[in-house]
Tab-separated table of C-alpha atoms in Angstrom:
chain	number	residue	atom	x	y	z
A	133	UNK	CA	-6.697	0.592	-14.976
A	134	UNK	CA	-9.818	-1.351	-15.158
A	135	UNK	CA	-12.296	0.531	-17.719
A	136	UNK	CA	-13.830	-0.440	-20.383
A	137	UNK	CA	-12.754	2.530	-22.046
A	138	UNK	CA	-9.137	1.507	-21.599
A	139	UNK	CA	-6.744	1.923	-25.198
A	140	UNK	CA	-3.123	1.372	-24.742
A	141	UNK	CA	-1.493	3.491	-27.652
A	142	UNK	CA	2.208	2.627	-26.595
A	143	UNK	CA	4.443	0.970	-24.040
A	144	UNK	CA	7.325	0.997	-23.781
A	145	UNK	CA	8.707	-2.434	-22.727
A	146	UNK	CA	12.636	-1.610	-22.507
A	147	UNK	CA	11.692	0.718	-19.065
A	148	UNK	CA	10.641	-2.140	-17.067
A	149	UNK	CA	13.650	-3.808	-18.487
A	150	UNK	CA	16.226	-1.282	-17.455
A	151	UNK	CA	14.853	-0.227	-14.144
A	152	UNK	CA	12.593	-1.778	-10.965
A	153	UNK	CA	9.657	0.845	-11.033
A	154	UNK	CA	8.615	2.237	-7.607
A	155	UNK	CA	5.287	4.103	-7.659
A	156	UNK	CA	3.032	4.638	-10.871
A	157	UNK	CA	1.809	7.846	-12.630
A	158	UNK	CA	-0.695	8.961	-13.900
A	159	UNK	CA	-0.634	12.098	-15.928
A	160	UNK	CA	-1.883	14.184	-18.617
A	161	UNK	CA	-0.427	15.573	-21.312
A	162	UNK	CA	-0.477	18.839	-23.589
A	163	UNK	CA	-1.061	17.918	-27.287
A	164	UNK	CA	-2.499	20.163	-30.119
A	165	UNK	CA	-5.335	19.043	-32.145
A	166	UNK	CA	-3.749	17.052	-34.716
A	167	UNK	CA	-1.264	15.521	-32.371
A	168	UNK	CA	-3.980	13.545	-30.623
A	169	UNK	CA	-5.726	12.470	-34.373
A	170	UNK	CA	-2.731	10.388	-34.755
A	171	UNK	CA	-1.808	9.052	-31.615
A	172	UNK	CA	-5.809	8.128	-32.334
A	173	UNK	CA	-4.209	6.020	-35.551
A	174	UNK	CA	-1.544	4.491	-32.702
A	175	UNK	CA	1.322	6.746	-34.721
A	176	UNK	CA	3.616	7.296	-31.068
A	177	UNK	CA	6.339	5.782	-30.256
A	178	UNK	CA	8.328	6.625	-26.439
A	179	UNK	CA	11.336	4.186	-26.584
A	180	UNK	CA	14.588	7.289	-25.786
A	181	UNK	CA	11.854	9.969	-24.240
A	182	UNK	CA	12.694	10.841	-20.811
A	183	UNK	CA	10.829	12.605	-18.687
A	184	UNK	CA	12.474	16.116	-17.103
A	185	UNK	CA	11.184	18.053	-14.346
A	186	UNK	CA	11.362	22.813	-14.933
A	187	UNK	CA	10.654	25.451	-12.645
A	188	UNK	CA	8.331	22.824	-11.233
A	189	UNK	CA	6.575	21.331	-14.801
A	190	UNK	CA	7.163	17.845	-15.901
A	191	UNK	CA	8.534	18.052	-19.451
A	192	UNK	CA	8.589	14.439	-21.294
A	193	UNK	CA	10.710	14.908	-24.606
A	194	UNK	CA	11.498	12.398	-27.105
A	195	UNK	CA	8.085	11.389	-26.828
A	196	UNK	CA	7.716	10.681	-31.613
A	197	UNK	CA	3.960	11.293	-32.003
A	198	UNK	CA	4.136	10.860	-36.216
A	199	UNK	CA	2.225	14.140	-38.388
A	200	UNK	CA	-1.176	13.662	-38.718
A	201	UNK	CA	-1.281	13.215	-43.021
A	202	UNK	CA	-4.034	14.917	-43.483
A	203	UNK	CA	-3.033	17.620	-41.781
A	204	UNK	CA	-1.431	20.708	-42.632
A	205	UNK	CA	-0.166	23.727	-41.727
A	206	UNK	CA	-1.147	22.405	-37.859
A	207	UNK	CA	1.258	19.726	-37.371
A	208	UNK	CA	3.204	20.323	-34.902
A	209	UNK	CA	7.096	19.154	-34.414
A	210	UNK	CA	7.224	15.322	-33.727
A	211	UNK	CA	9.737	15.840	-31.029
A	212	UNK	CA	8.446	19.023	-29.543
A	213	UNK	CA	8.460	18.407	-25.481
A	214	UNK	CA	4.960	17.839	-23.809
A	215	UNK	CA	3.484	18.867	-20.841
A	216	UNK	CA	2.568	16.574	-18.314
A	217	UNK	CA	0.002	17.983	-15.897
A	218	UNK	CA	-0.143	16.442	-12.442
A	219	UNK	CA	-0.821	18.021	-9.751
A	220	UNK	CA	1.725	20.346	-7.294
A	221	UNK	CA	1.836	18.192	-4.600
A	222	UNK	CA	2.553	14.855	-6.706
A	223	UNK	CA	5.325	17.440	-8.977
A	224	UNK	CA	7.344	18.154	-4.701
A	225	UNK	CA	7.641	14.539	-3.960
A	226	UNK	CA	8.777	13.497	-7.270
A	227	UNK	CA	11.490	16.266	-7.231
A	228	UNK	CA	12.155	14.882	-3.890
A	229	UNK	CA	13.216	11.560	-4.924
A	230	UNK	CA	14.994	11.829	-7.640
A	231	UNK	CA	17.573	13.840	-5.417
A	232	UNK	CA	18.735	10.787	-3.909
A	233	UNK	CA	21.330	8.577	-6.321
A	234	UNK	CA	20.408	6.448	-8.436
A	235	UNK	CA	16.706	7.740	-9.368
A	236	UNK	CA	14.766	8.209	-12.657
A	237	UNK	CA	11.628	9.378	-14.084
A	238	UNK	CA	10.472	7.226	-16.671
A	239	UNK	CA	7.659	7.152	-19.392
A	240	UNK	CA	5.775	3.619	-19.409
A	241	UNK	CA	2.299	3.778	-21.350
A	242	UNK	CA	0.857	6.208	-23.562
A	243	UNK	CA	-3.156	5.488	-23.594
A	244	UNK	CA	-6.853	6.811	-24.349
A	245	UNK	CA	-9.121	6.333	-20.950
A	246	UNK	CA	-12.468	7.236	-22.839
A	247	UNK	CA	-11.523	10.513	-24.454
A	248	UNK	CA	-8.478	11.606	-22.911
A	249	UNK	CA	-4.638	11.141	-23.782
A	250	UNK	CA	-2.709	9.536	-20.222
A	251	UNK	CA	0.564	8.586	-19.990
A	252	UNK	CA	1.928	6.899	-17.397
A	253	UNK	CA	5.127	7.303	-15.282
A	254	UNK	CA	7.292	5.616	-12.648
A	255	UNK	CA	10.199	6.726	-10.171
A	256	UNK	CA	12.438	4.265	-11.361
A	257	UNK	CA	15.974	3.303	-9.865
A	258	UNK	CA	18.894	1.588	-12.567
A	259	UNK	CA	19.002	-1.827	-12.551
A	260	UNK	CA	22.700	-3.428	-12.332
A	261	UNK	CA	23.874	-6.077	-15.156
A	262	UNK	CA	23.716	-9.074	-12.719
A	263	UNK	CA	20.353	-7.393	-11.891
A	264	UNK	CA	18.622	-8.437	-15.435
A	265	UNK	CA	20.918	-11.499	-16.069
A	266	UNK	CA	19.529	-12.275	-12.904
A	267	UNK	CA	15.768	-11.858	-14.529
A	268	UNK	CA	16.183	-13.299	-17.730
A	269	UNK	CA	17.217	-16.797	-16.259
A	270	UNK	CA	13.711	-17.004	-13.929
A	271	UNK	CA	12.450	-16.126	-17.652
A	272	UNK	CA	13.761	-18.946	-18.636
A	273	UNK	CA	13.467	-21.228	-16.361
A	274	UNK	CA	9.659	-20.606	-16.186
A	275	UNK	CA	9.763	-21.221	-20.076
A	276	UNK	CA	11.320	-24.429	-19.887
A	277	UNK	CA	9.330	-25.271	-17.005
A	278	UNK	CA	5.772	-24.266	-19.117
A	279	UNK	CA	7.278	-26.490	-21.519
A	280	UNK	CA	8.224	-29.909	-19.600
A	281	UNK	CA	4.256	-29.026	-17.695
A	282	UNK	CA	3.017	-28.777	-21.608
A	283	UNK	CA	4.446	-31.999	-23.283
A	284	UNK	CA	3.816	-34.330	-19.945
A	285	UNK	CA	-0.166	-33.198	-20.343
A	286	UNK	CA	-0.129	-34.116	-24.115
């Protein structure tokens, strides 16, 4: 993602807290005109979003795109399921992985790459409670070490 024309629209921070990411994929999204305009204004949330594979199609549920203010009859349902665009071989690979115990697919972020809307999804494995605690303890130690360093170097 080292492109100069990259603009983040929505980020799913909770997913990083709840899952270990194995692999990430970049997908296109089937959207309508007013949805794209709303995304350009940053009106998007993927907090409760999840991904399902049905009939070899990847569908994103729960992604909320607020209706475009200047739109009228062309506005779509904010929570309608959106089809993600991926290659067949990637979809088959994901299907095989999520049949294994503990794997799921979660949306990580929504962004513009040039003029195209992209969704980054991740093949993820759920974290246990002790994993989350360990991660929080590491963050606290790092924060404390930075604070000590800052105080010493004043």
